[in-house]
Amino acid sequence: MLIYFDKARELDWIVNETLELCRDLKHGLEDCYALLAPIDPGSTLVMSTPRNEKVKGTLTRVGTRIVKGTLSLSHNDAIHIQGLDALHNHLNQSIDLLAITLSKPQDARSLSSTLSILADSINDSSALLKGPPLTESDPAWQMCSSPPYHFTPPLGPNLSFYLGLQESCIILWLRALEPVHAHVHFGTKLGLAFGTVRRLEHDEMDTVFRYNTQGSDTGSSKRGSARHTPEPGSSAAGMDSNDIQEVYVREKVRVESADPSLISIQSKLSYLSHMLGQARRNIAEVLNVDS
């Protein structure tokens, strides 16, 4: 009987310690959330290609949205970065879950289940900031490039403007496109045959892509709670098959800009993940003893 009470006291103690850790975890996630808050004037990021001036200018990020830049962006239809919107949702849901957990008594097993959900959410958040490997392009550009109406004058169908995330940096990909069945001037054909005209070489030059010329309608938003920033609309819902065309990528430019807030979020999430992992191991060990 004494051994049973000792185990029960140990279980109560570890639950109380874990709940205290959850308070610290909630504060840490709220810090990350604050770094994504839509606070003016936002962060102005230099977007210039290294060693040349193929692309030169700035973007201004407010929260999860790009609100202005060197290309004239519409303030009413701001460009969303899908990875940031998904990150925003993960942080919001994790904070809400922790608020519910801390608002009422918890037993060890339900707390363990909650910590498992939080761990998955934090891992997903870190993966969003990390993005695809630096040696790979984000394939989402084919369907989710920025719609032409964001720009003044509107972009033509042969230029893809796509923003994404890699290694906690905001990445801009510009692609000059050519329809697969476009007419090629006879002189160009001769030049290609004799080698006097050469294609710009890059990793996508010989690949046929299916490209949505209207982009994703990420400017529209859904109504959310008071703490939510607008969420992007579904890009697939309004897609017309006539907007899809097969293209070659004739030229591709990649520009990256390190975002201090995103770097800070990545660092905080790494620490919180480590702290959460330790708490999960502690409570799992006690539950194994108890069982």
mmCIF file of C-alpha atoms in Angstrom:
data_model
loop_
_atom_site.group_PDB
_atom_site.id
_atom_site.type_symbol
_atom_site.label_atom_id
_atom_site.label_comp_id
_atom_site.label_asym_id
_atom_site.label_seq_id
_atom_site.Cartn_x
_atom_site.Cartn_y
_atom_site.Cartn_z
ATOM 1 C CA MET A 1 0.000 0.000 0.000
ATOM 2 C CA LEU A 2 2.879 2.361 0.811
ATOM 3 C CA ILE A 3 4.438 1.684 -2.596
ATOM 4 C CA TYR A 4 1.124 2.491 -4.288
ATOM 5 C CA PHE A 5 0.857 5.833 -2.474
ATOM 6 C CA ASP A 6 4.468 6.661 -3.391
ATOM 7 C CA LYS A 7 3.679 6.053 -7.059
ATOM 8 C CA ALA A 8 0.516 8.137 -6.821
ATOM 9 C CA ARG A 9 2.407 11.032 -5.208
ATOM 10 C CA GLU A 10 5.092 10.790 -7.898
ATOM 11 C CA LEU A 11 2.436 10.867 -10.604
ATOM 12 C CA ASP A 12 0.749 13.917 -9.035
ATOM 13 C CA TRP A 13 4.108 15.651 -8.761
ATOM 14 C CA ILE A 14 5.061 15.022 -12.393
ATOM 15 C CA VAL A 15 1.629 16.237 -13.561
ATOM 16 C CA ASN A 16 2.038 19.472 -11.589
ATOM 17 C CA GLU A 17 5.574 19.953 -12.906
ATOM 18 C CA THR A 18 4.399 19.314 -16.465
ATOM 19 C CA LEU A 19 1.558 21.813 -16.124
ATOM 20 C CA GLU A 20 4.074 24.399 -14.934
ATOM 21 C CA LEU A 21 6.159 23.598 -18.003
ATOM 22 C CA CYS A 22 3.028 24.047 -20.136
ATOM 23 C CA ARG A 23 2.740 27.591 -18.808
ATOM 24 C CA ASP A 24 6.303 28.284 -19.917
ATOM 25 C CA LEU A 25 5.548 26.598 -23.240
ATOM 26 C CA LYS A 26 2.484 28.801 -23.710
ATOM 27 C CA HIS A 27 4.529 31.936 -23.005
ATOM 28 C CA GLY A 28 7.151 30.801 -25.512
ATOM 29 C CA LEU A 29 4.566 30.128 -28.223
ATOM 30 C CA GLU A 30 2.942 33.487 -27.516
ATOM 31 C CA ASP A 31 6.347 35.105 -28.111
ATOM 32 C CA CYS A 32 6.527 33.326 -31.482
ATOM 33 C CA TYR A 33 2.964 34.370 -32.253
ATOM 34 C CA ALA A 34 3.772 38.000 -31.415
ATOM 35 C CA LEU A 35 6.631 37.960 -33.919
ATOM 36 C CA LEU A 36 4.057 37.180 -36.631
ATOM 37 C CA ALA A 37 1.607 39.834 -35.435
ATOM 38 C CA PRO A 38 0.431 42.273 -38.139
ATOM 39 C CA ILE A 39 2.037 45.337 -36.551
ATOM 40 C CA ASP A 40 2.855 48.354 -38.710
ATOM 41 C CA PRO A 41 5.227 49.355 -40.188
ATOM 42 C CA GLY A 42 6.258 45.692 -40.504
ATOM 43 C CA SER A 43 9.636 44.403 -41.661
ATOM 44 C CA THR A 44 11.247 45.827 -44.795
ATOM 45 C CA LEU A 45 13.404 43.191 -46.472
ATOM 46 C CA VAL A 46 15.995 43.733 -49.166
ATOM 47 C CA MET A 47 15.330 41.532 -52.204
ATOM 48 C CA SER A 48 18.382 41.659 -54.463
ATOM 49 C CA THR A 49 20.231 38.994 -56.383
ATOM 50 C CA PRO A 50 23.868 38.594 -55.299
ATOM 51 C CA ARG A 51 26.644 39.760 -57.633
ATOM 52 C CA ASN A 52 24.223 41.264 -60.157
ATOM 53 C CA GLU A 53 21.100 43.387 -60.363
ATOM 54 C CA LYS A 54 18.678 41.066 -62.146
ATOM 55 C CA VAL A 55 16.343 41.721 -59.236
ATOM 56 C CA LYS A 56 16.775 44.667 -56.923
ATOM 57 C CA GLY A 57 14.318 46.142 -54.489
ATOM 58 C CA THR A 58 12.469 45.598 -51.218
ATOM 59 C CA LEU A 59 9.437 43.833 -49.812
ATOM 60 C CA THR A 60 7.528 44.859 -46.703
ATOM 61 C CA ARG A 61 6.071 42.076 -44.550
ATOM 62 C CA VAL A 62 3.310 42.832 -42.050
ATOM 63 C CA GLY A 63 2.332 39.696 -40.166
ATOM 64 C CA THR A 64 1.881 36.870 -42.668
ATOM 65 C CA ARG A 65 1.344 39.180 -45.638
ATOM 66 C CA ILE A 66 3.517 41.015 -48.122
ATOM 67 C CA VAL A 67 1.848 44.440 -48.331
ATOM 68 C CA LYS A 68 4.145 46.371 -50.654
ATOM 69 C CA GLY A 69 7.302 46.082 -52.643
ATOM 70 C CA THR A 70 9.256 47.388 -55.583
ATOM 71 C CA LEU A 71 6.563 45.970 -57.841
ATOM 72 C CA SER A 72 3.333 47.818 -57.100
ATOM 73 C CA LEU A 73 1.290 45.543 -54.842
ATOM 74 C CA SER A 74 -2.319 46.209 -53.987
ATOM 75 C CA HIS A 75 -2.832 47.033 -50.292
ATOM 76 C CA ASN A 76 -6.394 45.731 -50.524
ATOM 77 C CA ASP A 77 -5.296 42.407 -52.011
ATOM 78 C CA ALA A 78 -2.073 41.689 -50.164
ATOM 79 C CA ILE A 79 -0.008 38.672 -51.168
ATOM 80 C CA HIS A 80 -0.076 35.839 -48.653
ATOM 81 C CA ILE A 81 2.816 33.458 -48.161
ATOM 82 C CA GLN A 82 1.169 30.083 -47.699
ATOM 83 C CA GLY A 83 3.875 28.779 -45.368
ATOM 84 C CA LEU A 84 3.438 31.773 -43.049
ATOM 85 C CA ASP A 85 -0.344 31.378 -43.015
ATOM 86 C CA ALA A 86 0.047 27.704 -42.079
ATOM 87 C CA LEU A 87 2.614 28.615 -39.395
ATOM 88 C CA HIS A 88 0.236 31.251 -38.017
ATOM 89 C CA ASN A 89 -2.539 28.651 -37.751
ATOM 90 C CA HIS A 90 -0.280 26.112 -35.994
ATOM 91 C CA LEU A 91 0.800 28.673 -33.388
ATOM 92 C CA ASN A 92 -2.755 29.861 -32.840
ATOM 93 C CA GLN A 93 -4.112 26.337 -32.364
ATOM 94 C CA SER A 94 -1.261 25.370 -30.016
ATOM 95 C CA ILE A 95 -1.812 28.432 -27.824
ATOM 96 C CA ASP A 96 -5.563 27.749 -27.691
ATOM 97 C CA LEU A 97 -4.918 24.108 -26.748
ATOM 98 C CA LEU A 98 -2.539 25.134 -23.958
ATOM 99 C CA ALA A 99 -5.048 27.691 -22.669
ATOM 100 C CA ILE A 100 -7.710 24.968 -22.422
ATOM 101 C CA THR A 101 -5.243 22.544 -20.792
ATOM 102 C CA LEU A 102 -4.219 25.068 -18.141
ATOM 103 C CA SER A 103 -7.793 26.124 -17.386
ATOM 104 C CA LYS A 104 -8.853 22.849 -15.739
ATOM 105 C CA PRO A 105 -7.354 19.916 -13.804
ATOM 106 C CA GLN A 106 -5.530 17.316 -15.887
ATOM 107 C CA ASP A 107 -4.709 13.659 -15.367
ATOM 108 C CA ALA A 108 -1.441 12.211 -16.592
ATOM 109 C CA ARG A 109 -2.805 10.355 -19.620
ATOM 110 C CA SER A 110 -4.809 13.256 -21.045
ATOM 111 C CA LEU A 111 -1.820 15.532 -20.454
ATOM 112 C CA SER A 112 0.411 13.083 -22.304
ATOM 113 C CA SER A 113 -2.005 13.110 -25.251
ATOM 114 C CA THR A 114 -2.034 16.923 -25.277
ATOM 115 C CA LEU A 115 1.760 17.080 -25.269
ATOM 116 C CA SER A 116 1.863 14.681 -28.219
ATOM 117 C CA ILE A 117 -0.426 16.976 -30.240
ATOM 118 C CA LEU A 118 1.685 20.003 -29.302
ATOM 119 C CA ALA A 119 4.888 18.228 -30.309
ATOM 120 C CA ASP A 120 3.459 17.438 -33.762
ATOM 121 C CA SER A 121 2.324 21.037 -34.197
ATOM 122 C CA ILE A 122 5.714 22.482 -33.219
ATOM 123 C CA ASN A 123 7.523 20.029 -35.515
ATOM 124 C CA ASP A 124 5.215 20.998 -38.386
ATOM 125 C CA SER A 125 5.841 24.686 -37.654
ATOM 126 C CA SER A 126 9.607 24.172 -37.786
ATOM 127 C CA ALA A 127 9.264 22.230 -41.046
ATOM 128 C CA LEU A 128 7.293 25.104 -42.596
ATOM 129 C CA LEU A 129 10.045 27.575 -41.727
ATOM 130 C CA LYS A 130 12.715 25.224 -43.024
ATOM 131 C CA GLY A 131 10.885 24.698 -46.308
ATOM 132 C CA PRO A 132 12.161 22.462 -49.106
ATOM 133 C CA PRO A 133 15.913 21.722 -49.349
ATOM 134 C CA LEU A 134 18.037 24.546 -50.721
ATOM 135 C CA THR A 135 18.893 22.338 -53.700
ATOM 136 C CA GLU A 136 15.209 22.055 -54.663
ATOM 137 C CA SER A 137 12.531 24.455 -55.858
ATOM 138 C CA ASP A 138 9.093 24.630 -54.278
ATOM 139 C CA PRO A 139 6.736 22.939 -56.804
ATOM 140 C CA ALA A 140 3.813 25.009 -55.489
ATOM 141 C CA TRP A 141 4.771 27.812 -57.916
ATOM 142 C CA GLN A 142 2.997 25.937 -60.705
ATOM 143 C CA MET A 143 -0.456 26.435 -59.173
ATOM 144 C CA CYS A 144 0.117 29.119 -56.531
ATOM 145 C CA SER A 145 2.086 31.919 -58.163
ATOM 146 C CA SER A 146 0.812 35.384 -57.277
ATOM 147 C CA PRO A 147 -2.217 36.390 -59.386
ATOM 148 C CA PRO A 148 -1.651 39.096 -62.032
ATOM 149 C CA TYR A 149 -4.046 41.590 -60.388
ATOM 150 C CA HIS A 150 -1.622 42.152 -57.495
ATOM 151 C CA PHE A 151 0.664 44.140 -59.784
ATOM 152 C CA THR A 152 0.537 47.431 -61.647
ATOM 153 C CA PRO A 153 0.457 46.852 -64.545
ATOM 154 C CA PRO A 154 -0.822 43.254 -64.224
ATOM 155 C CA LEU A 155 1.746 40.559 -64.896
ATOM 156 C CA GLY A 156 1.528 38.744 -68.199
ATOM 157 C CA PRO A 157 0.959 34.966 -68.396
ATOM 158 C CA ASN A 158 4.625 34.357 -69.226
ATOM 159 C CA LEU A 159 6.023 35.544 -65.887
ATOM 160 C CA SER A 160 5.642 33.623 -62.618
ATOM 161 C CA PHE A 161 6.104 35.545 -59.346
ATOM 162 C CA TYR A 162 6.195 33.148 -56.390
ATOM 163 C CA LEU A 163 7.049 33.744 -52.723
ATOM 164 C CA GLY A 164 7.925 30.926 -50.323
ATOM 165 C CA LEU A 165 10.054 29.977 -47.321
ATOM 166 C CA GLN A 166 13.428 28.248 -47.050
ATOM 167 C CA GLU A 167 15.673 28.149 -43.979
ATOM 168 C CA SER A 168 13.642 30.913 -42.256
ATOM 169 C CA CYS A 169 14.187 33.218 -45.244
ATOM 170 C CA ILE A 170 11.570 34.682 -47.556
ATOM 171 C CA ILE A 171 12.364 33.460 -51.056
ATOM 172 C CA LEU A 172 11.264 35.083 -54.299
ATOM 173 C CA TRP A 173 11.298 32.980 -57.470
ATOM 174 C CA LEU A 174 10.822 34.725 -60.805
ATOM 175 C CA ARG A 175 10.387 32.513 -63.858
ATOM 176 C CA ALA A 176 10.188 33.566 -67.484
ATOM 177 C CA LEU A 177 7.876 31.037 -69.142
ATOM 178 C CA GLU A 178 7.292 29.926 -72.713
ATOM 179 C CA PRO A 179 4.291 27.854 -73.833
ATOM 180 C CA VAL A 180 5.317 24.407 -75.041
ATOM 181 C CA HIS A 181 3.540 24.901 -78.356
ATOM 182 C CA ALA A 182 4.683 28.489 -78.917
ATOM 183 C CA HIS A 183 5.915 29.326 -82.410
ATOM 184 C CA VAL A 184 9.707 29.562 -82.579
ATOM 185 C CA HIS A 185 11.161 32.014 -85.098
ATOM 186 C CA PHE A 186 13.047 30.317 -87.947
ATOM 187 C CA GLY A 187 16.192 32.311 -87.184
ATOM 188 C CA THR A 188 16.065 31.169 -83.569
ATOM 189 C CA LYS A 189 15.747 27.547 -84.692
ATOM 190 C CA LEU A 190 18.843 27.930 -86.878
ATOM 191 C CA GLY A 191 20.719 29.627 -84.064
ATOM 192 C CA LEU A 192 19.870 26.806 -81.662
ATOM 193 C CA ALA A 193 20.874 24.206 -84.251
ATOM 194 C CA PHE A 194 24.261 25.817 -84.983
ATOM 195 C CA GLY A 195 24.948 26.877 -81.416
ATOM 196 C CA THR A 196 24.940 30.633 -82.073
ATOM 197 C CA VAL A 197 21.856 30.950 -79.843
ATOM 198 C CA ARG A 198 21.925 29.190 -76.492
ATOM 199 C CA ARG A 199 19.254 28.630 -73.907
ATOM 200 C CA LEU A 200 20.003 29.885 -70.413
ATOM 201 C CA GLU A 201 20.938 26.731 -68.521
ATOM 202 C CA HIS A 202 19.229 25.908 -65.231
ATOM 203 C CA ASP A 203 17.776 22.859 -63.503
ATOM 204 C CA GLU A 204 14.257 23.288 -64.967
ATOM 205 C CA MET A 205 15.123 24.188 -68.560
ATOM 206 C CA ASP A 206 14.033 20.932 -70.246
ATOM 207 C CA THR A 207 11.036 20.102 -68.047
ATOM 208 C CA VAL A 208 7.429 20.644 -69.121
ATOM 209 C CA PHE A 209 5.325 22.172 -66.331
ATOM 210 C CA ARG A 210 1.573 22.611 -65.993
ATOM 211 C CA TYR A 211 1.183 26.256 -64.994
ATOM 212 C CA ASN A 212 -1.890 28.097 -63.698
ATOM 213 C CA THR A 213 -1.677 31.464 -65.472
ATOM 214 C CA GLN A 214 -4.153 33.067 -63.044
ATOM 215 C CA GLY A 215 -2.219 32.025 -59.939
ATOM 216 C CA SER A 216 -3.852 31.335 -56.590
ATOM 217 C CA ASP A 217 -6.424 33.774 -55.298
ATOM 218 C CA THR A 218 -4.602 34.306 -52.009
ATOM 219 C CA GLY A 219 -5.761 37.894 -51.699
ATOM 220 C CA SER A 220 -9.265 36.898 -50.634
ATOM 221 C CA SER A 221 -9.790 36.042 -46.993
ATOM 222 C CA LYS A 222 -12.079 34.258 -44.613
ATOM 223 C CA ARG A 223 -13.548 35.726 -41.486
ATOM 224 C CA GLY A 224 -11.696 34.531 -38.391
ATOM 225 C CA SER A 225 -11.575 35.154 -34.673
ATOM 226 C CA ALA A 226 -10.335 38.417 -33.203
ATOM 227 C CA ARG A 227 -6.823 37.039 -32.953
ATOM 228 C CA HIS A 228 -6.715 35.613 -36.461
ATOM 229 C CA THR A 229 -5.260 37.485 -39.374
ATOM 230 C CA PRO A 230 -7.102 36.849 -42.646
ATOM 231 C CA GLU A 231 -6.592 33.401 -44.076
ATOM 232 C CA PRO A 232 -5.988 32.887 -47.793
ATOM 233 C CA GLY A 233 -8.800 31.543 -49.921
ATOM 234 C CA SER A 234 -8.648 28.167 -51.552
ATOM 235 C CA SER A 235 -6.689 28.294 -54.786
ATOM 236 C CA ALA A 236 -8.297 25.181 -56.200
ATOM 237 C CA ALA A 237 -11.912 26.241 -55.740
ATOM 238 C CA GLY A 238 -11.991 28.828 -58.536
ATOM 239 C CA MET A 239 -9.487 27.201 -60.892
ATOM 240 C CA ASP A 240 -10.500 27.016 -64.553
ATOM 241 C CA SER A 241 -8.959 24.301 -66.709
ATOM 242 C CA ASN A 242 -8.547 26.920 -69.453
ATOM 243 C CA ASP A 243 -6.088 28.744 -67.184
ATOM 244 C CA ILE A 244 -3.718 25.753 -67.139
ATOM 245 C CA GLN A 245 -1.083 25.646 -69.846
ATOM 246 C CA GLU A 246 2.032 23.581 -70.451
ATOM 247 C CA VAL A 247 5.171 25.693 -70.319
ATOM 248 C CA TYR A 248 8.949 25.615 -70.329
ATOM 249 C CA VAL A 249 10.927 27.688 -67.838
ATOM 250 C CA ARG A 250 13.276 29.719 -70.032
ATOM 251 C CA GLU A 251 14.877 31.721 -67.232
ATOM 252 C CA LYS A 252 14.719 31.431 -63.457
ATOM 253 C CA VAL A 253 15.889 33.856 -60.774
ATOM 254 C CA ARG A 254 15.937 33.072 -57.052
ATOM 255 C CA VAL A 255 16.280 35.862 -54.479
ATOM 256 C CA GLU A 256 16.386 35.306 -50.730
ATOM 257 C CA SER A 257 16.077 37.709 -47.828
ATOM 258 C CA ALA A 258 16.679 36.708 -44.217
ATOM 259 C CA ASP A 259 13.775 37.743 -41.978
ATOM 260 C CA PRO A 260 14.951 38.393 -38.376
ATOM 261 C CA SER A 261 11.523 37.584 -36.933
ATOM 262 C CA LEU A 262 11.339 34.230 -38.708
ATOM 263 C CA ILE A 263 14.877 33.353 -37.611
ATOM 264 C CA SER A 264 13.890 34.181 -34.027
ATOM 265 C CA ILE A 265 10.744 32.045 -34.290
ATOM 266 C CA GLN A 266 12.794 29.106 -35.586
ATOM 267 C CA SER A 267 15.197 29.423 -32.658
ATOM 268 C CA LYS A 268 12.365 29.630 -30.115
ATOM 269 C CA LEU A 269 10.571 26.650 -31.628
ATOM 270 C CA SER A 270 13.758 24.591 -31.457
ATOM 271 C CA TYR A 271 14.119 25.363 -27.742
ATOM 272 C CA LEU A 272 10.422 24.724 -27.036
ATOM 273 C CA SER A 273 10.591 21.417 -28.905
ATOM 274 C CA HIS A 274 13.525 20.307 -26.748
ATOM 275 C CA MET A 275 11.716 21.374 -23.563
ATOM 276 C CA LEU A 276 8.533 19.614 -24.646
ATOM 277 C CA GLY A 277 10.427 16.442 -25.529
ATOM 278 C CA GLN A 278 11.895 16.268 -22.029
ATOM 279 C CA ALA A 279 8.451 16.713 -20.459
ATOM 280 C CA ARG A 280 6.996 13.948 -22.637
ATOM 281 C CA ARG A 281 9.789 11.550 -21.668
ATOM 282 C CA ASN A 282 9.268 12.323 -17.972
ATOM 283 C CA ILE A 283 5.532 11.753 -18.009
ATOM 284 C CA ALA A 284 5.859 8.633 -20.195
ATOM 285 C CA GLU A 285 8.313 7.108 -17.731
ATOM 286 C CA VAL A 286 5.971 7.700 -14.807
ATOM 287 C CA LEU A 287 3.010 6.301 -16.730
ATOM 288 C CA ASN A 288 4.995 3.159 -17.555
ATOM 289 C CA VAL A 289 5.830 2.706 -13.859
ATOM 290 C CA ASP A 290 2.207 3.306 -12.916
ATOM 291 C CA SER A 291 0.951 0.741 -15.416
#
